[in-house]
Amino acid sequence: MGPLTDIGVLNSNWELLIALVLGIGFGYVLEAAGFSTSRKLAGVFYGYDFVVWRVFFTAALTAMVGLMYFSYLDWIDLSLIYVNKTFLGSAIAGGVIMGLGFIIGGFCPGTSVCAVAIGKLDGLIFLGGVFIGIFLFGATFPLIEEFYTSGALGSILVYDVLGISAGMFVFILILFAIVSFYLTARIQRKAKPVRY
Amino acid sequence: MDTNNATKYMNPYLAGFLLGLIMLAAYYFTGEGLGASGAFKRYEIAVLEKIAPAYVESNHFFGAHIAAKENILENRLVYMVLGVFFGGFISGAVSGRLTFKVEHSPKITKKTRVIAAIVGGILFGYGSQMGRGCTSGSGLSGMASLSLAGFIALFAIFGSGYLFAYFFRKLWI
Amino acid sequence: MEDNKPRIIKKRYIFMAALMIIAGVGLVVIPDFDKMKEAHAEEMLLQIMSDEKVFSTDEIAEMLISGDPLLQLIDVRTPEEFEKFSLPGAINIPLADLLTKDETGHYKWNDALNQDVKTTVFYSNGDIYASRAWSLCTRLKFKNVYFMNGGLNGWFETIIQPKAPAVSASVEEEKLYQFRLGARQYFLGGGVVETAAATAPTSAQPTKKAGKKAGGGGGC
């Protein structure tokens, strides 16, 4: 029963090797889906290409449905998997800053690595910017430390907040995803095509 | 649409499905999802520690890892991002997309694109640390594990993207 | 004109959407499996046990200060790390060494770990390695094994650099903070502290805004 490293089946050296292999798969799929080009990524914000939305949502749904069935079959202990901690203030502010960075820079950190891998110099520059940004965050950390830890809610789950069962939440999300896939495809059809 | 473009990409739903399986495997093996920006922080600390160790130790944010006496590069995300690079390269090589270029919309100059890329990178780097993770770690993996944080990140990132899209449309369309 | 554009609804997309919906319906109708599990006695027992596998840093600090003779702290980090810093009285058994066998084929650390008198508490920098040591020992049916929740990172955060509670904090929080300040003085000063220090306020002023660990910040 998983997660294998947490229950001591695999030691930490394996964990690093597995991470490398998973990373290769991650990078391969991102690049193959076209995430190495900023103009394709930015399409989601202008309606000419919704590939980001499709890949992102399908991946999240696949993983969450998979996790729940794994749990049902007793293949994985969901109480051991890492659940991101929620800090309301910094999560929202950070997300807004990232969104702005996304629309200006055209990448996110993971996709920029893919872009660099196939020789995109704008990706390399973006990546340089990411390092500067992280440094600036460290440098300004004392000023925002208070804010950084504000609104701490711990590892809370979204369906608990909404007060419905996990299965129901995922089901609603699936319906929402299918409708959104259909609507975005219609929008994309109407939008002026962009070549890249 | 893909048919309008020179290069053929994988069907997005298939790509999403495969990515989901990879993420599922990540949870099954390591108990954690995918991620990227955490690795950048570690690369950065590793470099900073070489050039300015005193600064790193005095800094609350960077110094925390040093204080914990952990090996900063012995971390799964560090290896994962290394893998992302190789994976991207393999895919690019297979489909003949390996070229050195600055990609930009024909309506802007190379210089504009470079400036936009660096500004965007800085913002993303800053935001990813404040939000405790980027699109993949906080957003994607956060959603998959059904954490509230993941959905907040998703809404905040895409919401702000749509909000500001109008002002930067010249960069893209 | 329209023909050049691909159709939105292709057969395979309908098929995929149907599959997803079926999977989703499955999650809703396959009886609420978390609830079913809760009713399962064995699972419940596991649940109870898992809550009792950890000690908080405060509990460990209290035991150390009061000199609990039954406490056996085990540091599962590498010898180098152990050399640099360790908790008072801890024994160093690196995780990699935990299951090493001697010439006779017995576990090298069997005597220390496989007993039912002392309380064995593992700790490492975070939770991961200590919890692995814990789960390995549990599998071997060793008794009285625990790990320190939060590890040394948590130790620094709570005992060495405790955070002052908010003005609105409850009495309990204030008491806990006072205890931590006392403990801090005990561990940093290394001197003898009268047991009262554990509960009474001390002269030690809280260092202003003690540095918090960034935790999994940017753990993306």
mmCIF file with all atom_site columns, N, CA and C in Angstrom, chain C residues 2 12 25 38 56 65 67 69-70 75-76 86 104-105 114 120 124 136 139-140 152 156-157 166 180 190 212 215:
data_model
loop_
_atom_site.group_PDB
_atom_site.id
_atom_site.type_symbol
_atom_site.label_atom_id
_atom_site.label_alt_id
_atom_site.label_comp_id
_atom_site.label_asym_id
_atom_site.label_entity_id
_atom_site.label_seq_id
_atom_site.pdbx_PDB_ins_code
_atom_site.Cartn_x
_atom_site.Cartn_y
_atom_site.Cartn_z
_atom_site.occupancy
_atom_site.B_iso_or_equiv
_atom_site.pdbx_formal_charge
_atom_site.auth_seq_id
_atom_site.auth_comp_id
_atom_site.auth_asym_id
_atom_site.auth_atom_id
_atom_site.pdbx_PDB_model_num
ATOM 1  N N  . GLU C 1 2   ? -16.650 26.439  -42.882 1.00 0.00 ? 2   GLU C N  1
ATOM 2  C CA . GLU C 1 2   ? -16.799 25.747  -41.600 1.00 0.00 ? 2   GLU C CA 1
ATOM 3  C C  . GLU C 1 2   ? -16.146 24.366  -41.615 1.00 0.00 ? 2   GLU C C  1
ATOM 4  N N  . ARG C 1 12  ? -14.893 10.369  -30.024 1.00 0.00 ? 12  ARG C N  1
ATOM 5  C CA . ARG C 1 12  ? -14.040 9.928   -28.912 1.00 0.00 ? 12  ARG C CA 1
ATOM 6  C C  . ARG C 1 12  ? -14.153 10.854  -27.712 1.00 0.00 ? 12  ARG C C  1
ATOM 7  N N  . VAL C 1 25  ? -19.688 9.305   -11.088 1.00 0.00 ? 25  VAL C N  1
ATOM 8  C CA . VAL C 1 25  ? -20.887 8.726   -10.470 1.00 0.00 ? 25  VAL C CA 1
ATOM 9  C C  . VAL C 1 25  ? -20.460 7.617   -9.519  1.00 0.00 ? 25  VAL C C  1
ATOM 10 N N  . GLU C 1 38  ? -14.673 3.777   8.647   1.00 0.00 ? 38  GLU C N  1
ATOM 11 C CA . GLU C 1 38  ? -14.670 4.204   10.037  1.00 0.00 ? 38  GLU C CA 1
ATOM 12 C C  . GLU C 1 38  ? -15.332 3.161   10.924  1.00 0.00 ? 38  GLU C C  1
ATOM 13 N N  . SER C 1 56  ? 4.812   15.461  21.002  1.00 0.00 ? 56  SER C N  1
ATOM 14 C CA . SER C 1 56  ? 5.066   16.815  20.543  1.00 0.00 ? 56  SER C CA 1
ATOM 15 C C  . SER C 1 56  ? 6.407   17.271  21.113  1.00 0.00 ? 56  SER C C  1
ATOM 16 N N  . ILE C 1 65  ? 13.422  18.055  30.694  1.00 0.00 ? 65  ILE C N  1
ATOM 17 C CA . ILE C 1 65  ? 13.643  18.943  31.841  1.00 0.00 ? 65  ILE C CA 1
ATOM 18 C C  . ILE C 1 65  ? 13.422  18.202  33.150  1.00 0.00 ? 65  ILE C C  1
ATOM 19 N N  . GLY C 1 67  ? 13.808  15.184  33.537  1.00 0.00 ? 67  GLY C N  1
ATOM 20 C CA . GLY C 1 67  ? 14.783  14.101  33.637  1.00 0.00 ? 67  GLY C CA 1
ATOM 21 C C  . GLY C 1 67  ? 14.143  12.729  33.662  1.00 0.00 ? 67  GLY C C  1
ATOM 22 N N  . PRO C 1 69  ? 13.591  9.204   33.391  1.00 0.00 ? 69  PRO C N  1
ATOM 23 C CA . PRO C 1 69  ? 14.605  8.164   33.162  1.00 0.00 ? 69  PRO C CA 1
ATOM 24 C C  . PRO C 1 69  ? 14.193  7.145   32.108  1.00 0.00 ? 69  PRO C C  1
ATOM 25 N N  . LEU C 1 70  ? 12.920  7.137   31.780  1.00 0.00 ? 70  LEU C N  1
ATOM 26 C CA . LEU C 1 70  ? 12.464  6.120   30.829  1.00 0.00 ? 70  LEU C CA 1
ATOM 27 C C  . LEU C 1 70  ? 12.531  6.600   29.379  1.00 0.00 ? 70  LEU C C  1
ATOM 28 N N  . ASP C 1 75  ? 18.384  9.607   17.668  1.00 0.00 ? 75  ASP C N  1
ATOM 29 C CA . ASP C 1 75  ? 18.600  10.526  16.559  1.00 0.00 ? 75  ASP C CA 1
ATOM 30 C C  . ASP C 1 75  ? 18.892  9.689   15.324  1.00 0.00 ? 75  ASP C C  1
ATOM 31 N N  . VAL C 1 76  ? 18.011  9.739   14.310  1.00 0.00 ? 76  VAL C N  1
ATOM 32 C CA . VAL C 1 76  ? 18.203  8.875   13.143  1.00 0.00 ? 76  VAL C CA 1
ATOM 33 C C  . VAL C 1 76  ? 18.945  9.584   12.003  1.00 0.00 ? 76  VAL C C  1
ATOM 34 N N  . SER C 1 86  ? 22.597  17.809  18.706  1.00 0.00 ? 86  SER C N  1
ATOM 35 C CA . SER C 1 86  ? 21.652  16.745  19.038  1.00 0.00 ? 86  SER C CA 1
ATOM 36 C C  . SER C 1 86  ? 20.940  17.131  20.318  1.00 0.00 ? 86  SER C C  1
ATOM 37 N N  . THR C 1 104 ? 26.067  -12.455 14.525  1.00 0.00 ? 104 THR C N  1
ATOM 38 C CA . THR C 1 104 ? 25.197  -13.550 14.922  1.00 0.00 ? 104 THR C CA 1
ATOM 39 C C  . THR C 1 104 ? 23.847  -13.493 14.216  1.00 0.00 ? 104 THR C C  1
ATOM 40 N N  . GLY C 1 105 ? 23.666  -12.482 13.391  1.00 0.00 ? 105 GLY C N  1
ATOM 41 C CA . GLY C 1 105 ? 22.413  -12.397 12.652  1.00 0.00 ? 105 GLY C CA 1
ATOM 42 C C  . GLY C 1 105 ? 21.296  -11.714 13.407  1.00 0.00 ? 105 GLY C C  1
ATOM 43 N N  . ASN C 1 114 ? 14.239  -3.169  20.982  1.00 0.00 ? 114 ASN C N  1
ATOM 44 C CA . ASN C 1 114 ? 13.226  -4.183  21.225  1.00 0.00 ? 114 ASN C CA 1
ATOM 45 C C  . ASN C 1 114 ? 13.116  -4.475  22.720  1.00 0.00 ? 114 ASN C C  1
ATOM 46 N N  . THR C 1 120 ? 10.914  4.711   23.523  1.00 0.00 ? 120 THR C N  1
ATOM 47 C CA . THR C 1 120 ? 11.831  5.091   22.454  1.00 0.00 ? 120 THR C CA 1
ATOM 48 C C  . THR C 1 120 ? 11.181  6.168   21.589  1.00 0.00 ? 120 THR C C  1
ATOM 49 N N  . SER C 1 124 ? 14.319  13.279  13.745  1.00 0.00 ? 124 SER C N  1
ATOM 50 C CA . SER C 1 124 ? 15.250  13.652  12.675  1.00 0.00 ? 124 SER C CA 1
ATOM 51 C C  . SER C 1 124 ? 15.027  15.133  12.427  1.00 0.00 ? 124 SER C C  1
ATOM 52 N N  . LEU C 1 136 ? 9.256   1.213   10.574  1.00 0.00 ? 136 LEU C N  1
ATOM 53 C CA . LEU C 1 136 ? 10.063  -0.006  10.493  1.00 0.00 ? 136 LEU C CA 1
ATOM 54 C C  . LEU C 1 136 ? 9.985   -0.780  11.813  1.00 0.00 ? 136 LEU C C  1
ATOM 55 N N  . ARG C 1 139 ? 6.683   -2.370  12.417  1.00 0.00 ? 139 ARG C N  1
ATOM 56 C CA . ARG C 1 139 ? 6.528   -3.599  11.643  1.00 0.00 ? 139 ARG C CA 1
ATOM 57 C C  . ARG C 1 139 ? 7.245   -4.778  12.304  1.00 0.00 ? 139 ARG C C  1
ATOM 58 N N  . LEU C 1 140 ? 8.355   -4.466  12.965  1.00 0.00 ? 140 LEU C N  1
ATOM 59 C CA . LEU C 1 140 ? 9.093   -5.521  13.647  1.00 0.00 ? 140 LEU C CA 1
ATOM 60 C C  . LEU C 1 140 ? 8.472   -5.838  15.008  1.00 0.00 ? 140 LEU C C  1
ATOM 61 N N  . LEU C 1 152 ? 13.533  18.195  14.502  1.00 0.00 ? 152 LEU C N  1
ATOM 62 C CA . LEU C 1 152 ? 14.344  19.297  15.033  1.00 0.00 ? 152 LEU C CA 1
ATOM 63 C C  . LEU C 1 152 ? 13.870  20.643  14.498  1.00 0.00 ? 152 LEU C C  1
ATOM 64 N N  . PHE C 1 156 ? 13.151  23.716  16.948  1.00 0.00 ? 156 PHE C N  1
ATOM 65 C CA . PHE C 1 156 ? 13.630  25.104  16.897  1.00 0.00 ? 156 PHE C CA 1
ATOM 66 C C  . PHE C 1 156 ? 12.479  26.081  16.867  1.00 0.00 ? 156 PHE C C  1
ATOM 67 N N  . GLU C 1 157 ? 11.461  25.719  16.118  1.00 0.00 ? 157 GLU C N  1
ATOM 68 C CA . GLU C 1 157 ? 10.324  26.615  15.972  1.00 0.00 ? 157 GLU C CA 1
ATOM 69 C C  . GLU C 1 157 ? 9.575   26.809  17.279  1.00 0.00 ? 157 GLU C C  1
ATOM 70 N N  . ALA C 1 166 ? -0.647  35.703  20.219  1.00 0.00 ? 166 ALA C N  1
ATOM 71 C CA . ALA C 1 166 ? -1.326  36.961  19.920  1.00 0.00 ? 166 ALA C CA 1
ATOM 72 C C  . ALA C 1 166 ? -1.913  37.541  21.196  1.00 0.00 ? 166 ALA C C  1
ATOM 73 N N  . ARG C 1 180 ? 7.445   27.328  27.168  1.00 0.00 ? 180 ARG C N  1
ATOM 74 C CA . ARG C 1 180 ? 8.461   27.234  26.121  1.00 0.00 ? 180 ARG C CA 1
ATOM 75 C C  . ARG C 1 180 ? 9.625   28.173  26.408  1.00 0.00 ? 180 ARG C C  1
ATOM 76 N N  . GLY C 1 190 ? 21.779  25.558  29.221  1.00 0.00 ? 190 GLY C N  1
ATOM 77 C CA . GLY C 1 190 ? 22.394  24.293  29.602  1.00 0.00 ? 190 GLY C CA 1
ATOM 78 C C  . GLY C 1 190 ? 22.522  24.175  31.116  1.00 0.00 ? 190 GLY C C  1
ATOM 79 N N  . LYS C 1 212 ? 10.925  32.513  12.171  1.00 0.00 ? 212 LYS C N  1
ATOM 80 C CA . LYS C 1 212 ? 10.169  31.306  11.900  1.00 0.00 ? 212 LYS C CA 1
ATOM 81 C C  . LYS C 1 212 ? 10.803  30.581  10.738  1.00 0.00 ? 212 LYS C C  1
ATOM 82 N N  . GLY C 1 215 ? 9.337   26.673  6.527   1.00 0.00 ? 215 GLY C N  1
ATOM 83 C CA . GLY C 1 215 ? 8.573   25.456  6.325   1.00 0.00 ? 215 GLY C CA 1
ATOM 84 C C  . GLY C 1 215 ? 8.676   24.984  4.892   1.00 0.00 ? 215 GLY C C  1
#
